[in-house]
Coordinates of C-alpha atoms and ligand atoms in Angstrom, one line a residue:
M1 CA 120.4 198.4 143.3
R2 CA 123.1 200.1 144.4
A3 CA 126.6 199.9 143.7
P4 CA 128.0 195.1 143.9
A5 CA 128.9 194.7 148.2
D6 CA 131.7 192.7 149.2
D7 CA 130.0 191.6 152.3
A8 CA 126.9 190.5 150.9
P9 CA 126.9 186.3 151.3
R10 CA 127.5 184.3 148.1
F11 CA 124.7 181.1 146.8
E12 CA 125.6 179.2 148.8
A13 CA 125.9 180.4 152.4
L14 CA 122.1 181.7 152.1
F15 CA 120.2 178.6 150.3
G16 CA 122.4 175.7 152.1
R17 CA 123.3 174.0 148.0
P18 CA 125.8 175.6 145.3
S19 CA 124.3 177.6 142.6
R20 CA 123.6 175.1 140.0
V21 CA 123.6 178.0 137.5
R22 CA 126.2 181.2 136.7
V23 CA 125.1 183.5 134.0
R24 CA 125.9 186.7 132.5
A25 CA 124.6 189.7 130.6
P26 CA 126.0 193.1 129.9
G27 CA 125.0 196.3 130.4
R28 CA 124.9 198.6 127.1
V29 CA 126.3 202.2 125.1
N30 CA 124.6 202.5 122.4
L31 CA 126.5 204.4 120.0
I32 CA 124.4 206.6 117.9
G33 CA 120.7 206.3 116.7
E34 CA 118.5 207.6 120.3
H35 CA 114.8 207.2 120.6
T36 CA 114.8 205.8 116.9
D37 CA 114.4 202.2 118.5
Y38 CA 109.8 202.8 118.9
N39 CA 110.0 204.3 115.6
G40 CA 110.9 201.7 113.5
G41 CA 115.0 203.0 113.1
F42 CA 118.3 202.0 113.0
V43 CA 120.3 201.9 116.3
L44 CA 124.3 201.3 116.9
P45 CA 124.7 199.7 120.1
M46 CA 127.9 198.3 122.5
A47 CA 128.3 195.5 125.1
I48 CA 129.7 197.2 128.3
P49 CA 132.4 195.4 130.5
Q50 CA 130.0 196.1 133.6
Q51 CA 127.6 193.1 134.4
T52 CA 125.0 191.5 135.8
E53 CA 126.1 187.8 137.3
V54 CA 122.5 185.7 137.9
E55 CA 123.7 182.5 140.3
L56 CA 120.2 180.1 140.3
A57 CA 119.0 176.3 141.2
P58 CA 115.9 175.1 140.8
R59 CA 113.2 174.4 143.7
E60 CA 110.8 171.3 144.4
D61 CA 107.9 173.7 144.6
R62 CA 106.5 176.9 142.6
K63 CA 108.4 179.4 144.9
V64 CA 111.1 182.1 143.2
R65 CA 113.2 183.1 146.5
A66 CA 115.5 186.6 145.2
F67 CA 118.9 187.7 147.1
S68 CA 120.3 190.9 146.0
A69 CA 124.7 191.4 146.4
N70 CA 123.8 195.2 145.8
L71 CA 121.7 195.4 149.1
G72 CA 125.1 193.9 151.4
A73 CA 125.2 191.6 154.1
A74 CA 122.1 193.9 155.1
G75 CA 120.5 192.3 152.4
K76 CA 117.4 190.0 153.1
V77 CA 116.1 187.3 150.2
D78 CA 112.6 188.3 148.9
E79 CA 110.6 185.9 148.1
Y80 CA 107.3 185.3 146.2
E81 CA 104.5 182.6 144.1
L82 CA 105.5 181.5 140.4
G83 CA 101.9 183.0 139.1
Q84 CA 101.3 185.4 142.1
E85 CA 103.5 187.6 140.5
K86 CA 102.6 192.1 142.4
R87 CA 104.4 195.1 140.4
G88 CA 105.9 197.5 142.6
R89 CA 108.9 195.3 144.6
G90 CA 111.7 197.1 143.4
W91 CA 114.5 195.2 141.8
L92 CA 112.5 192.2 142.3
D93 CA 109.9 193.7 139.9
Y94 CA 112.6 192.5 136.9
V95 CA 112.4 188.6 137.7
Q96 CA 108.8 188.7 138.9
G97 CA 108.4 190.3 135.0
V98 CA 110.8 187.5 134.0
T99 CA 109.1 184.3 134.7
Y100 CA 105.5 186.5 134.0
V101 CA 105.9 186.6 130.0
L102 CA 107.6 183.3 130.2
R103 CA 103.9 182.2 131.3
E104 CA 103.1 184.2 129.3
A105 CA 105.2 183.4 126.4
G106 CA 103.7 179.1 127.1
L107 CA 107.2 178.6 128.8
T108 CA 107.1 176.6 131.9
V109 CA 109.7 177.0 134.7
G110 CA 109.9 175.3 138.4
G111 CA 111.4 177.7 141.2
F112 CA 114.0 178.5 141.9
D113 CA 116.4 180.2 144.3
L114 CA 117.9 183.5 142.4
W115 CA 121.0 184.9 143.6
L116 CA 122.3 188.4 141.5
R117 CA 125.0 191.0 141.1
S118 CA 125.4 193.8 139.2
D119 CA 128.5 196.2 139.1
V120 CA 125.8 198.2 136.1
P121 CA 125.1 201.5 137.2
L122 CA 121.0 201.8 137.5
G123 CA 119.2 205.0 136.3
S124 CA 123.1 205.3 134.4
G125 CA 122.2 204.8 130.0
L126 CA 123.7 201.9 130.5
S127 CA 120.7 199.6 130.9
S128 CA 121.1 198.3 134.6
S129 CA 117.4 196.1 133.9
A130 CA 118.6 194.9 130.4
A131 CA 120.7 193.1 131.6
L132 CA 119.2 191.5 134.7
E133 CA 116.5 190.6 132.2
V134 CA 118.6 189.1 129.7
A135 CA 120.8 187.2 132.8
L136 CA 118.1 186.0 134.3
L137 CA 116.8 185.1 131.1
R138 CA 119.5 182.6 130.2
G139 CA 120.0 181.1 133.9
L140 CA 116.1 180.2 133.6
R141 CA 117.0 179.2 130.0
E142 CA 119.9 177.0 131.5
A143 CA 118.3 175.6 133.8
F144 CA 115.0 175.0 132.6
G145 CA 115.7 173.5 129.7
L146 CA 113.2 176.4 127.8
T147 CA 113.8 176.2 124.2
L148 CA 114.5 180.1 123.6
D149 CA 117.4 181.6 120.5
D150 CA 118.5 185.1 122.0
V151 CA 116.2 187.2 119.4
R152 CA 113.3 185.8 121.8
I153 CA 115.3 186.7 124.6
A154 CA 115.6 189.8 124.5
L155 CA 112.6 190.1 122.8
L156 CA 111.0 188.8 126.3
G157 CA 113.4 191.5 128.4
Q158 CA 111.4 194.4 125.7
K159 CA 108.2 192.5 127.5
V160 CA 108.9 192.6 131.3
E161 CA 109.8 196.2 130.4
C162 CA 106.5 197.1 128.9
D163 CA 103.3 194.6 130.0
F164 CA 105.2 193.9 133.9
V165 CA 107.4 197.1 134.5
G166 CA 105.5 200.1 132.3
A167 CA 108.5 201.2 130.6
P168 CA 106.8 201.5 126.6
V169 CA 110.8 200.7 125.7
G170 CA 111.8 199.9 122.3
V171 CA 113.7 197.0 121.6
M172 CA 117.6 198.2 121.1
D173 CA 119.0 197.8 124.6
Q174 CA 117.6 193.4 125.5
M175 CA 119.3 193.6 121.9
A176 CA 122.4 194.6 122.4
S177 CA 122.2 192.6 125.8
S178 CA 121.4 189.7 124.4
L179 CA 123.7 190.0 121.1
A180 CA 126.8 192.9 121.3
H181 CA 129.7 191.1 122.6
G182 CA 133.7 192.3 122.0
S183 CA 134.1 195.5 120.7
A184 CA 131.6 195.2 118.2
A185 CA 129.0 197.4 117.8
L186 CA 125.4 195.9 116.8
F187 CA 123.9 197.4 114.2
L188 CA 120.4 196.8 114.7
D189 CA 117.2 197.5 112.4
T190 CA 114.4 197.2 114.6
R191 CA 111.7 196.9 112.5
S192 CA 113.2 193.8 110.9
L193 CA 115.6 192.5 114.0
Q194 CA 117.7 192.4 111.1
F195 CA 121.3 193.4 112.6
E196 CA 124.7 193.3 112.2
R197 CA 128.5 192.7 113.4
V198 CA 130.0 196.4 113.1
P199 CA 133.4 196.6 114.3
L200 CA 135.7 199.6 116.0
P201 CA 138.7 200.4 113.5
A202 CA 142.6 199.8 115.3
G203 CA 142.2 203.1 115.5
V204 CA 139.1 204.3 117.9
E205 CA 137.6 203.6 121.1
P206 CA 134.7 204.1 123.2
I207 CA 134.4 206.5 126.9
V208 CA 131.5 206.3 128.9
I209 CA 130.7 209.0 131.3
N210 CA 128.7 209.1 133.5
S211 CA 126.8 212.0 134.1
G212 CA 125.0 210.9 138.3
V213 CA 121.9 213.1 137.3
T214 CA 119.7 209.4 137.5
H215 CA 116.7 208.9 135.8
S216 CA 113.8 206.3 134.9
H217 CA 112.0 205.2 131.8
S218 CA 108.6 204.7 133.6
G219 CA 108.8 208.1 134.5
G220 CA 106.3 210.4 132.0
D221 CA 109.1 212.1 129.3
Y222 CA 110.6 209.1 128.1
R223 CA 106.7 208.1 127.6
V224 CA 105.6 211.7 126.3
R225 CA 108.3 211.4 123.3
R226 CA 107.0 207.8 122.3
A227 CA 103.9 209.4 122.0
E228 CA 104.7 212.0 120.2
C229 CA 106.2 210.1 117.9
E230 CA 102.9 207.7 117.0
R231 CA 100.9 211.1 117.0
A232 CA 102.6 212.5 114.7
A233 CA 103.2 209.6 112.4
K234 CA 99.3 209.6 112.2
L235 CA 99.0 212.7 111.4
L236 CA 102.2 212.5 108.5
G237 CA 99.4 209.0 107.2
V238 CA 102.6 206.6 108.0
E239 CA 102.7 203.8 110.6
Q240 CA 106.4 204.7 112.4
L241 CA 108.3 207.3 111.0
R242 CA 110.4 204.9 110.0
D243 CA 108.4 205.1 107.1
L244 CA 108.5 208.8 106.4
P245 CA 111.0 209.8 103.1
D246 CA 113.3 212.1 103.8
Q247 CA 110.6 214.3 101.6
D248 CA 108.3 214.3 103.5
L249 CA 110.2 216.7 106.4
P250 CA 108.4 220.1 105.8
R251 CA 104.7 218.9 105.3
A252 CA 106.1 217.1 108.9
L253 CA 108.2 220.5 110.4
A254 CA 104.1 222.3 109.2
L255 CA 102.2 219.8 112.5
P256 CA 102.1 222.5 115.7
E257 CA 104.7 222.3 117.7
P258 CA 106.7 220.3 119.6
L259 CA 106.0 217.2 116.9
G260 CA 108.1 218.6 114.0
R261 CA 111.5 219.2 115.9
R262 CA 110.8 214.6 117.0
V263 CA 110.7 213.6 113.3
R264 CA 112.8 215.7 112.9
H265 CA 115.4 215.0 115.1
V266 CA 114.2 210.9 114.3
L267 CA 114.3 210.7 111.0
T268 CA 118.1 213.3 110.6
E269 CA 118.6 209.9 113.6
N270 CA 118.2 207.3 111.5
A271 CA 120.2 208.9 108.7
R272 CA 122.8 209.0 110.7
V273 CA 123.3 206.1 112.1
L274 CA 123.4 205.2 109.1
A275 CA 126.8 207.3 107.8
T276 CA 127.9 206.0 110.8
V277 CA 128.5 202.8 110.1
Q278 CA 129.9 203.4 106.8
A279 CA 132.5 205.5 108.5
L280 CA 133.1 202.7 110.7
R281 CA 133.5 200.4 108.2
S282 CA 136.1 202.8 105.6
G283 CA 138.6 203.0 109.1
D284 CA 136.7 206.7 107.8
L285 CA 137.5 208.7 111.3
A286 CA 137.0 212.7 110.9
A287 CA 133.8 211.8 110.3
L288 CA 132.4 210.4 113.5
G289 CA 133.0 213.5 115.3
P290 CA 130.6 215.6 113.1
L291 CA 128.1 212.8 113.9
L292 CA 128.3 212.3 116.8
Y293 CA 128.1 216.4 118.0
A294 CA 124.8 216.8 115.4
S295 CA 123.8 213.9 117.1
H296 CA 123.6 215.1 120.2
A297 CA 122.9 218.8 119.2
S298 CA 119.3 217.2 117.7
Q299 CA 118.5 215.5 121.4
R300 CA 119.0 219.0 123.2
D301 CA 117.6 220.7 121.0
D302 CA 114.5 219.3 118.5
Y303 CA 113.6 216.7 120.9
E304 CA 114.9 217.6 124.3
V305 CA 116.3 215.1 125.9
S306 CA 119.3 216.8 128.0
V307 CA 120.1 217.7 130.3
P308 CA 122.8 220.7 131.5
E309 CA 124.7 218.0 133.5
I310 CA 124.7 216.8 130.3
D311 CA 125.4 219.3 127.7
L312 CA 128.4 220.0 129.8
L313 CA 129.8 216.9 129.2
V314 CA 129.2 217.1 125.9
D315 CA 131.1 219.8 125.9
L316 CA 134.7 219.5 127.7
A317 CA 135.0 216.6 125.7
R318 CA 135.5 219.3 123.4
S319 CA 138.0 220.9 123.8
E320 CA 139.9 217.9 123.8
P321 CA 142.3 216.5 121.0
D322 CA 142.1 212.9 121.2
V323 CA 138.1 212.7 121.5
L324 CA 136.6 212.9 118.8
G325 CA 133.2 213.1 119.3
A326 CA 130.7 212.9 122.1
R327 CA 127.0 212.3 122.7
L328 CA 123.9 212.3 124.9
T329 CA 123.2 208.1 125.5
G330 CA 120.3 206.0 125.9
G331 CA 116.6 207.4 127.2
G332 CA 118.0 210.3 128.7
F333 CA 117.1 213.5 130.6
G334 CA 120.0 212.3 132.8
G335 CA 122.4 208.9 133.0
S336 CA 125.8 209.2 130.5
V337 CA 127.7 210.4 127.8
V338 CA 129.3 207.9 124.7
M339 CA 132.4 209.5 123.1
L340 CA 135.1 208.8 120.8
A341 CA 138.9 208.8 121.2
R342 CA 141.0 208.0 119.9
T343 CA 142.6 204.7 120.3
G344 CA 145.1 205.3 123.6
S345 CA 144.3 208.6 125.4
G346 CA 140.7 207.3 126.3
A347 CA 140.9 207.1 129.5
A348 CA 143.9 210.1 130.0
A349 CA 141.2 212.5 128.2
A350 CA 137.7 210.6 130.7
A351 CA 139.8 211.2 133.9
R352 CA 140.2 214.7 132.2
I353 CA 137.4 215.7 131.8
A354 CA 136.0 214.6 134.9
T355 CA 138.2 216.4 137.3
R356 CA 136.6 219.6 135.2
Y357 CA 133.1 217.7 135.4
D358 CA 132.9 217.6 139.5
K359 CA 134.1 221.4 139.4
Q360 CA 131.5 222.9 137.5
A361 CA 128.6 220.8 137.8
T362 CA 127.2 219.6 141.6
H363 CA 126.9 216.3 140.6
R364 CA 130.3 213.5 140.2
A365 CA 131.0 212.0 136.5
T366 CA 132.5 208.3 136.8
V367 CA 134.6 207.2 134.8
L368 CA 133.2 203.8 132.9
V369 CA 134.2 203.4 129.9
P370 CA 138.1 202.8 129.8
Q371 CA 137.8 200.8 132.7
S372 CA 140.9 201.8 134.5
T373 CA 141.7 205.3 134.4
P374 CA 145.2 206.7 135.5
A375 CA 145.6 210.7 137.0
P376 CA 145.2 212.6 134.4
Ligands
GLA401 C1 116.3 203.8 126.5 C2 115.0 203.0 125.6 C3 115.1 202.1 124.4 C4 115.8 203.5 123.4 C5 116.8 205.0 124.4 C6 116.7 205.3 122.9 O1 117.4 203.1 126.5 O2 114.6 201.4 127.1 O3 114.4 200.8 124.4 O4 114.8 203.8 123.3 O5 115.8 204.5 124.9 O6 117.3 205.6 122.3

């Protein structure tokens, strides 16, 4: 989806009646814990202010008629018949995926008219697709009285990606969109799905900057990383890399290249999530920066999911005294950088970093958090 366009028609103008349900779901930024979720490990995402908004009303028949306001006045209502979902229709695949997984799960919905709009930028590593899935599932829960709790909504959203869209993702993004809110981070054990909300200490605030380099998880690189982890786990005789004790790292490093480095990233990243949670709980701000920078180096060198533009943003963060640390967030190969800054300094620091990036890179940076950016 493109950026929201204000000239797009509203629900009532399109469908000739008011909507019955109106819900939202946020995008997410992951503070730390990258590529650990499909290895059964730990993650620490937060909701961001950017959201996907859904309006819908049930129909008498089995048609789904859907409109994305992000396409503006030129957008068209797309439609399909429930039970006839077919992949390959762009953003409509996420809508079709939702009705597909609901049916597979034995949950019945009828046809509906749907209007949606999102200001989570696509391909920015901030889970625009999870926000859409969770918002639509929330809307359908309300409109059709489905018995679904928020964890089940997240699991169904993940199935949309894995079983319909064809992106073999972990569960972090949908759990974050469905369960994170406010300024607390969601400390999640992706194996047990146990979670706890961990507030940021008053002294720090997040910065999120989109590098303008877009990525896609249905593309090959993400899939290759996941397959490498599965192969390493098999060779090491564990079900998932989560199960590998730290003292077995030397054994992992003896595996054929690059498997050892992939394992080292996952083991050290899991430990960094736990250390970050500890530092947040105890208000140990000094510990946070080194953890974020170490996570970035591990993603860049061991997991090899960074790109030069992202490395540049992280380097620019180092010259800001009030920025404690920075790292690539999300699936990688482009997307966004998350930073932690001293409270009150984030907006100005982010604006300076973006300005310097725009001079040095061929892409343009967008500051997404904090939302209002004063002149540097
Ligand atoms: C994407 C996936 C998540 C997770 C991250 C990397 O965002 O959707 O499940 O694997 O990449 O941490």
